[in-house]
CSV table of C-alpha atoms in Angstrom, one decimal:
chain,number,residue,atom,x,y,z
A,24,MET,CA,-38.1,39.9,54.2
A,25,SER,CA,-34.7,39.5,56.2
A,26,ALA,CA,-31.3,38.9,54.9
A,27,LEU,CA,-27.6,37.9,55.7
A,28,ILE,CA,-24.2,39.1,54.9
A,29,TYR,CA,-21.4,36.8,55.4
A,30,CYS,CA,-18.0,38.9,55.4
A,31,PRO,CA,-14.6,38.1,56.9
A,32,PHE,CA,-11.9,40.5,58.5
A,33,PRO,CA,-8.5,40.5,59.3
A,34,ASP,CA,-8.8,40.2,62.9
A,35,ARG,CA,-11.6,40.7,65.5
A,36,GLU,CA,-11.0,44.3,66.4
A,37,ALA,CA,-12.1,45.1,62.7
A,38,ALA,CA,-14.9,42.8,62.3
A,39,ARG,CA,-16.0,44.2,66.2
A,40,ALA,CA,-15.5,47.9,64.5
A,41,ALA,CA,-17.9,47.0,61.5
A,42,ALA,CA,-20.6,45.5,63.7
A,43,ASN,CA,-20.6,48.9,66.2
A,44,THR,CA,-20.6,51.2,63.0
A,45,LEU,CA,-23.5,49.2,60.9
A,46,LEU,CA,-25.4,49.0,64.6
A,47,ASP,CA,-25.0,52.9,65.0
A,48,ARG,CA,-26.4,53.6,61.5
A,49,LYS,CA,-29.2,50.9,62.1
A,50,LEU,CA,-28.2,49.1,59.3
A,51,ILE,CA,-27.9,46.1,60.9
A,52,ALA,CA,-29.6,44.7,64.1
A,53,CYS,CA,-26.7,42.0,65.0
A,54,ALA,CA,-23.6,40.7,64.2
A,55,ASN,CA,-22.2,37.3,64.5
A,56,LEU,CA,-18.8,37.0,64.7
A,57,LEU,CA,-17.9,33.1,64.0
A,58,GLY,CA,-14.3,33.0,65.1
A,59,GLU,CA,-10.9,32.1,63.1
A,60,VAL,CA,-11.4,30.7,59.3
A,61,GLU,CA,-8.5,29.8,57.1
A,62,SER,CA,-8.9,31.4,53.9
A,63,ILE,CA,-7.8,29.4,50.8
A,64,TYR,CA,-7.5,32.0,47.6
A,65,SER,CA,-6.1,32.7,44.3
A,66,TRP,CA,-5.0,36.5,44.0
A,67,ASN,CA,-3.4,37.8,41.0
A,68,GLY,CA,-2.3,34.4,39.6
A,69,GLU,CA,-0.9,33.6,43.2
A,70,ARG,CA,-2.4,30.7,45.7
A,71,GLY,CA,-2.8,32.3,49.5
A,72,ASP,CA,-3.3,31.4,52.8
A,73,SER,CA,-4.4,33.2,55.8
A,74,PHE,CA,-6.4,33.0,58.7
A,75,GLU,CA,-9.2,35.7,59.2
A,76,ILE,CA,-12.2,36.4,61.5
A,77,GLY,CA,-15.4,35.1,59.8
A,78,ALA,CA,-18.8,38.0,60.4
A,79,LEU,CA,-22.2,37.2,60.0
A,80,PHE,CA,-24.7,40.1,59.7
A,81,LYS,CA,-28.3,40.4,60.6
A,82,THR,CA,-30.1,42.8,58.7
A,83,SER,CA,-34.0,43.7,56.5
A,84,ALA,CA,-33.7,43.0,52.7
A,85,ALA,CA,-34.5,46.3,52.0
A,86,LEU,CA,-31.3,47.4,53.6
A,87,LEU,CA,-29.0,44.8,52.2
A,88,ASP,CA,-27.4,46.8,49.6
A,89,ASP,CA,-27.2,49.6,51.9
A,90,ALA,CA,-25.5,47.6,54.2
A,91,ILE,CA,-22.9,46.1,52.1
A,92,GLN,CA,-22.1,49.4,50.7
A,93,CYS,CA,-21.3,50.3,54.1
A,94,LEU,CA,-19.2,47.5,55.1
A,95,ALA,CA,-17.5,48.0,51.7
A,96,GLU,CA,-16.5,51.7,52.3
A,97,MET,CA,-15.0,50.9,56.2
A,98,HIS,CA,-13.4,47.8,55.5
A,99,PRO,CA,-10.0,47.6,55.9
A,100,TYR,CA,-9.0,45.6,52.8
A,101,ASP,CA,-9.2,47.1,49.2
A,102,THR,CA,-11.3,43.9,48.0
A,103,PRO,CA,-13.3,42.9,50.8
A,104,ALA,CA,-15.6,39.7,50.2
A,105,ILE,CA,-19.1,41.0,51.3
A,106,MET,CA,-22.0,38.7,50.2
A,107,GLY,CA,-25.6,39.0,51.0
A,108,TRP,CA,-28.7,36.9,50.6
A,109,ARG,CA,-32.2,37.0,51.4
A,110,CYS,CA,-33.8,35.2,54.3
A,111,VAL,CA,-37.2,34.1,52.7
A,112,SER,CA,-38.4,32.5,56.0
A,113,VAL,CA,-37.8,33.6,59.4
A,114,SER,CA,-39.5,33.2,62.9
A,115,GLU,CA,-42.1,35.4,63.9
A,116,ALA,CA,-40.0,37.1,66.2
A,117,THR,CA,-37.2,37.5,63.9
A,118,ALA,CA,-39.3,39.1,61.3
A,119,ALA,CA,-40.5,42.0,63.8
A,120,TRP,CA,-36.9,42.2,65.4
A,121,LEU,CA,-35.5,42.7,61.7
A,122,GLY,CA,-38.4,44.5,60.7
A,123,GLU,CA,-37.8,47.4,63.1
A,124,LEU,CA,-34.7,48.3,60.8
A,125,ASP,CA,-37.2,49.6,58.1
A,126,ARG,CA,-38.9,51.5,60.8
A,127,GLY,CA,-36.0,53.2,61.7
A,128,GLY,CA,-35.5,51.9,64.7
B,1,MET,CA,-24.4,37.1,40.7
B,2,SER,CA,-22.4,35.2,42.9
B,3,ALA,CA,-22.5,32.0,45.3
B,4,LEU,CA,-21.7,30.3,48.5
B,5,ILE,CA,-21.5,26.5,49.0
B,6,TYR,CA,-21.3,25.3,52.8
B,7,CYS,CA,-20.1,21.6,52.6
B,8,PRO,CA,-18.1,19.9,55.6
B,9,PHE,CA,-15.7,17.5,55.5
B,10,PRO,CA,-14.1,14.7,57.6
B,11,ASP,CA,-10.9,16.8,58.5
B,12,ARG,CA,-8.9,20.0,57.6
B,13,GLU,CA,-6.7,17.9,55.2
B,14,ALA,CA,-9.7,16.9,53.0
B,15,ALA,CA,-11.2,20.5,53.3
B,16,ARG,CA,-7.9,22.2,52.3
B,17,ALA,CA,-7.1,19.5,49.1
B,18,ALA,CA,-10.7,20.4,47.9
B,19,ALA,CA,-10.7,23.6,48.2
B,20,ASN,CA,-7.3,23.9,46.3
B,21,THR,CA,-8.6,21.4,43.4
B,22,LEU,CA,-11.6,23.6,42.7
B,23,LEU,CA,-8.9,26.9,42.9
B,24,ASP,CA,-6.5,24.6,40.2
B,25,ARG,CA,-9.7,24.2,38.2
B,26,LYS,CA,-10.9,28.1,38.5
B,27,LEU,CA,-14.6,26.8,40.1
B,28,ILE,CA,-13.8,29.1,43.1
B,29,ALA,CA,-12.0,32.1,44.4
B,30,CYS,CA,-12.0,31.3,47.5
B,31,ALA,CA,-12.6,29.0,50.8
B,32,ASN,CA,-13.0,29.8,54.1
B,33,LEU,CA,-12.4,26.7,56.5
B,34,LEU,CA,-14.9,27.2,59.5
B,35,GLY,CA,-13.3,25.0,62.0
B,36,GLU,CA,-15.0,22.1,63.8
B,37,VAL,CA,-18.3,22.0,63.8
B,38,GLU,CA,-20.2,19.2,65.7
B,39,SER,CA,-22.8,17.3,63.4
B,40,ILE,CA,-26.0,16.1,64.8
B,41,TYR,CA,-27.9,13.9,62.4
B,42,SER,CA,-30.4,11.0,61.3
B,43,TRP,CA,-28.6,8.3,58.8
B,44,ASN,CA,-30.6,5.3,58.0
B,45,GLY,CA,-32.6,5.7,60.9
B,46,GLU,CA,-30.4,5.9,63.4
B,47,ARG,CA,-28.8,8.7,65.3
B,48,GLY,CA,-25.4,10.1,64.6
B,49,ASP,CA,-22.8,12.3,65.8
B,50,SER,CA,-19.2,13.2,64.9
B,51,PHE,CA,-16.8,16.5,64.7
B,52,GLU,CA,-16.1,17.8,61.4
B,53,ILE,CA,-14.9,20.7,59.3
B,54,GLY,CA,-17.1,23.0,57.9
B,55,ALA,CA,-16.4,25.3,54.8
B,56,LEU,CA,-17.7,28.2,52.8
B,57,PHE,CA,-16.8,28.4,49.2
B,58,LYS,CA,-17.2,31.6,47.1
B,59,THR,CA,-17.7,31.3,43.4
B,60,SER,CA,-20.0,33.3,40.7
B,61,ALA,CA,-23.3,31.9,40.0
B,62,ALA,CA,-23.0,30.5,36.5
B,63,LEU,CA,-20.3,28.1,38.3
B,64,LEU,CA,-22.3,27.0,41.2
B,65,ASP,CA,-23.8,24.0,39.5
B,66,ASP,CA,-20.4,22.7,38.5
B,67,ALA,CA,-18.4,24.0,41.6
B,68,ILE,CA,-20.9,21.6,43.6
B,69,GLN,CA,-20.3,18.6,41.0
B,70,CYS,CA,-16.7,18.5,41.3
B,71,LEU,CA,-17.1,18.9,44.7
B,72,ALA,CA,-19.2,15.6,45.1
B,73,GLU,CA,-16.9,13.9,42.6
B,74,MET,CA,-14.0,14.6,44.9
B,75,HIS,CA,-15.4,14.7,48.5
B,76,PRO,CA,-14.0,11.6,50.4
B,77,TYR,CA,-17.7,10.7,51.7
B,78,ASP,CA,-20.0,8.7,49.4
B,79,THR,CA,-22.9,10.9,50.3
B,80,PRO,CA,-21.3,14.9,51.2
B,81,ALA,CA,-23.9,17.5,52.0
B,82,ILE,CA,-22.9,19.9,49.8
B,83,MET,CA,-25.6,23.0,49.4
B,84,GLY,CA,-25.1,26.2,47.5
B,85,TRP,CA,-27.2,29.5,47.3
B,86,ARG,CA,-26.9,32.9,45.3
B,87,CYS,CA,-25.8,35.7,47.0
B,88,VAL,CA,-28.5,38.7,45.1
B,89,SER,CA,-26.3,41.2,47.0
B,90,VAL,CA,-22.2,41.7,46.6
B,91,SER,CA,-19.7,44.6,47.0
B,92,GLU,CA,-18.5,46.0,43.7
B,93,ALA,CA,-15.4,44.3,44.6
B,94,THR,CA,-16.5,41.0,45.4
B,95,ALA,CA,-18.6,41.3,42.1
B,96,ALA,CA,-15.5,42.1,40.2
B,97,TRP,CA,-13.2,39.8,41.8
B,98,LEU,CA,-15.7,36.3,41.4
B,99,GLY,CA,-16.8,37.8,37.8
B,100,GLU,CA,-13.1,37.1,36.9
B,101,LEU,CA,-14.1,33.0,37.6
B,102,ASP,CA,-16.7,34.2,34.4
B,103,ARG,CA,-14.1,34.9,32.3
B,104,GLY,CA,-11.8,31.9,33.1
B,105,GLY,CA,-9.5,33.9,35.5
C,25,MET,CA,-35.4,21.9,46.5
C,26,SER,CA,-33.3,22.0,49.9
C,27,ALA,CA,-32.9,25.0,53.0
C,28,LEU,CA,-30.5,25.9,55.8
C,29,ILE,CA,-31.5,27.7,58.4
C,30,TYR,CA,-29.0,29.7,61.0
C,31,CYS,CA,-29.6,30.4,64.1
C,32,PRO,CA,-27.6,30.7,67.3
C,33,PHE,CA,-28.4,30.0,71.2
C,34,PRO,CA,-27.6,30.4,74.6
C,35,ASP,CA,-25.0,27.3,75.1
C,36,ARG,CA,-24.4,24.0,73.5
C,37,GLU,CA,-26.8,21.9,75.4
C,38,ALA,CA,-29.6,24.3,74.1
C,39,ALA,CA,-28.4,24.0,70.6
C,40,ARG,CA,-28.1,20.1,70.8
C,41,ALA,CA,-31.5,19.9,72.3
C,42,ALA,CA,-33.3,21.6,69.7
C,43,ALA,CA,-31.3,19.6,67.1
C,44,ASN,CA,-32.5,16.2,68.4
C,45,THR,CA,-36.0,17.5,68.8
C,46,LEU,CA,-35.9,18.4,65.4
C,47,LEU,CA,-34.6,15.6,63.8
C,48,ASP,CA,-37.0,13.5,66.1
C,49,ARG,CA,-39.8,14.9,64.5
C,50,LYS,CA,-38.4,14.5,60.8
C,51,LEU,CA,-38.2,18.2,60.3
C,52,ILE,CA,-34.2,18.3,59.3
C,53,ALA,CA,-31.7,15.7,58.5
C,54,CYS,CA,-28.8,17.2,60.0
C,55,ALA,CA,-27.7,20.1,62.3
C,56,ASN,CA,-24.0,21.5,62.3
C,57,LEU,CA,-23.1,23.2,65.7
C,58,LEU,CA,-20.3,26.1,64.5
C,59,GLY,CA,-19.3,26.4,67.8
C,60,GLU,CA,-19.0,29.8,69.8
C,61,VAL,CA,-19.6,33.1,68.6
C,62,GLU,CA,-19.4,36.7,69.6
C,63,SER,CA,-22.8,38.4,68.7
C,64,ILE,CA,-23.0,42.4,69.1
C,65,TYR,CA,-26.4,43.6,68.6
C,66,SER,CA,-29.1,46.2,69.4
C,67,TRP,CA,-31.9,45.4,71.6
C,68,ASN,CA,-34.2,48.2,73.3
C,69,GLY,CA,-31.9,50.8,72.0
C,70,GLU,CA,-29.0,49.1,74.2
C,71,ARG,CA,-25.9,47.8,72.3
C,72,GLY,CA,-25.2,44.2,73.9
C,73,ASP,CA,-22.3,42.0,73.3
C,74,SER,CA,-22.3,38.2,74.3
C,75,PHE,CA,-21.3,34.8,73.6
C,76,GLU,CA,-23.4,32.0,71.5
C,77,ILE,CA,-23.4,29.0,70.1
C,78,GLY,CA,-24.3,29.0,66.2
C,79,ALA,CA,-26.1,26.2,64.3
C,80,LEU,CA,-26.9,25.5,60.6
C,81,PHE,CA,-29.8,23.0,60.1
C,82,LYS,CA,-30.6,21.2,57.1
C,83,THR,CA,-33.3,20.6,56.0
C,84,SER,CA,-36.0,20.9,52.4
C,85,ALA,CA,-37.5,23.6,50.9
C,86,ALA,CA,-41.0,22.2,51.8
C,87,LEU,CA,-40.1,21.9,55.3
C,88,LEU,CA,-38.2,25.3,56.0
C,89,ASP,CA,-41.3,27.1,57.5
C,90,ASP,CA,-42.7,24.3,59.5
C,91,ALA,CA,-38.9,23.6,61.2
C,92,ILE,CA,-38.5,27.0,61.4
C,93,GLN,CA,-42.0,27.3,63.7
C,94,CYS,CA,-40.6,24.3,65.8
C,95,LEU,CA,-38.0,25.8,66.6
C,96,ALA,CA,-39.1,29.3,67.4
C,97,GLU,CA,-41.3,27.5,69.6
C,98,MET,CA,-38.4,25.3,71.5
C,99,HIS,CA,-36.1,27.9,71.7
C,100,PRO,CA,-34.7,29.5,75.0
C,101,TYR,CA,-35.3,32.8,74.1
C,102,ASP,CA,-38.4,35.2,73.9
C,103,THR,CA,-36.9,36.4,70.6
C,104,PRO,CA,-34.8,34.0,69.0
C,105,ALA,CA,-33.0,35.0,65.8
C,106,ILE,CA,-34.1,32.0,63.1
C,107,MET,CA,-33.2,32.8,59.7
C,108,GLY,CA,-33.9,30.4,56.5
C,109,TRP,CA,-33.1,30.2,52.8
C,110,ARG,CA,-33.4,28.1,50.1
C,111,CYS,CA,-30.1,26.4,48.7
C,112,VAL,CA,-30.8,26.5,44.8
C,113,SER,CA,-28.1,24.4,44.2
C,114,VAL,CA,-27.0,20.8,45.9
C,115,SER,CA,-25.3,17.8,45.0
C,116,GLU,CA,-27.4,14.9,43.8
C,117,ALA,CA,-26.5,12.7,46.9
C,118,THR,CA,-27.4,16.0,48.8
C,119,ALA,CA,-31.0,16.3,47.5
C,120,ALA,CA,-31.6,12.4,47.7
C,121,TRP,CA,-30.5,12.7,51.1
C,122,LEU,CA,-32.7,15.6,52.3
C,123,GLY,CA,-35.6,14.7,49.6
C,124,GLU,CA,-35.9,11.4,52.1
C,125,LEU,CA,-37.4,14.1,54.5
C,126,ASP,CA,-40.2,15.2,52.3
C,127,ARG,CA,-41.0,11.4,52.1
C,128,GLY,CA,-41.3,11.0,55.8
C,129,GLY,CA,-38.2,9.0,55.9
C-alpha cells in the first residue's frame, strides 16, 4: 500500500532540501511542492497568519512512519505540522514505482 | 489520531472567515489556504467550470465530524464539497499540537 | 463513503481532458486543478525536477478503483502517479452529491 504526507515549510528552499534528503535516504519516491499557502492558526492562545510552501510527499505505507520521523528531525520548525495517510487505491504503475522503495530501490 | 479536511470556497475572504470561525470554536488548529483551484464538475446534468480557493483544515480525528458539520452550516454554498480523512501517522509534535484540541486547548 | 484521488499532469490541458473524460463516464463528480506544482523525484536512479499541474478528483469509495483505472489508461505518462484514499467523514450534502455517482447520476 502507498501513502501521502502533507507538510508546509517556511520557504521553497527548505521544502526542496527536505525533499532531496528524503529522496537520498530512499524514504520517498517523489515530492510535489504545491506552492504558496496562507496559513491561519492558533498558537499559544494567539491567532497567527503567515505564508508557507505546502508540500506532498509520496511513499509506501511501510515507510510512512520513518519518512515522517526523518522529516520531523530535519524540519526547520520546532513544531512542524507533518500529517500522513494511507492510500488504499493506486494505479498499478504507481504501486510498482512506490513498491521499489520497499525493496530499497 | 489526527485528520485533514479539504474544502473549496468561492473566494479567499470566505475561506478566511471559515478558518477563523473554526479556530474560534477550537474545532481546528490550523487552516492552509492552497490558493486558486480550477473546478470542473457536473451539476444537475450540466458541465461547469469555475475558479475557487482550496483549503485544508487540520484537526483531531475526534473532532472531524463536528468540524465538518460546523463548516457545512457556515459555508456560503448550499452544497459545499467538504471531505475529511484520518491521518494514521503524524509527527510527535503534530500529535501533541492537535491533541490540544481534544483537551479543549 | 467518498474518496479523493491526487494525480499530477504534464500541463493544464491534459488535466482538463482527464477531468472531462472522468466526468463523461460518471466516475467522478468534480475535479480541482490545484495549479502548478514543482516535482522533485528519483527515476531509474536519477534525480529529476519538473513542473506539473496537480489535480484532485472527487468520487465515491465504490468507484475509486474504476476511476483510477480509467485515469491510468488515459494519462499521458507511461507511469503516472495516481493515488486515492477514502474520506471517512463528509458533509451530508457532499455525501448526497457523490452518492449520485453510485446511482449512475
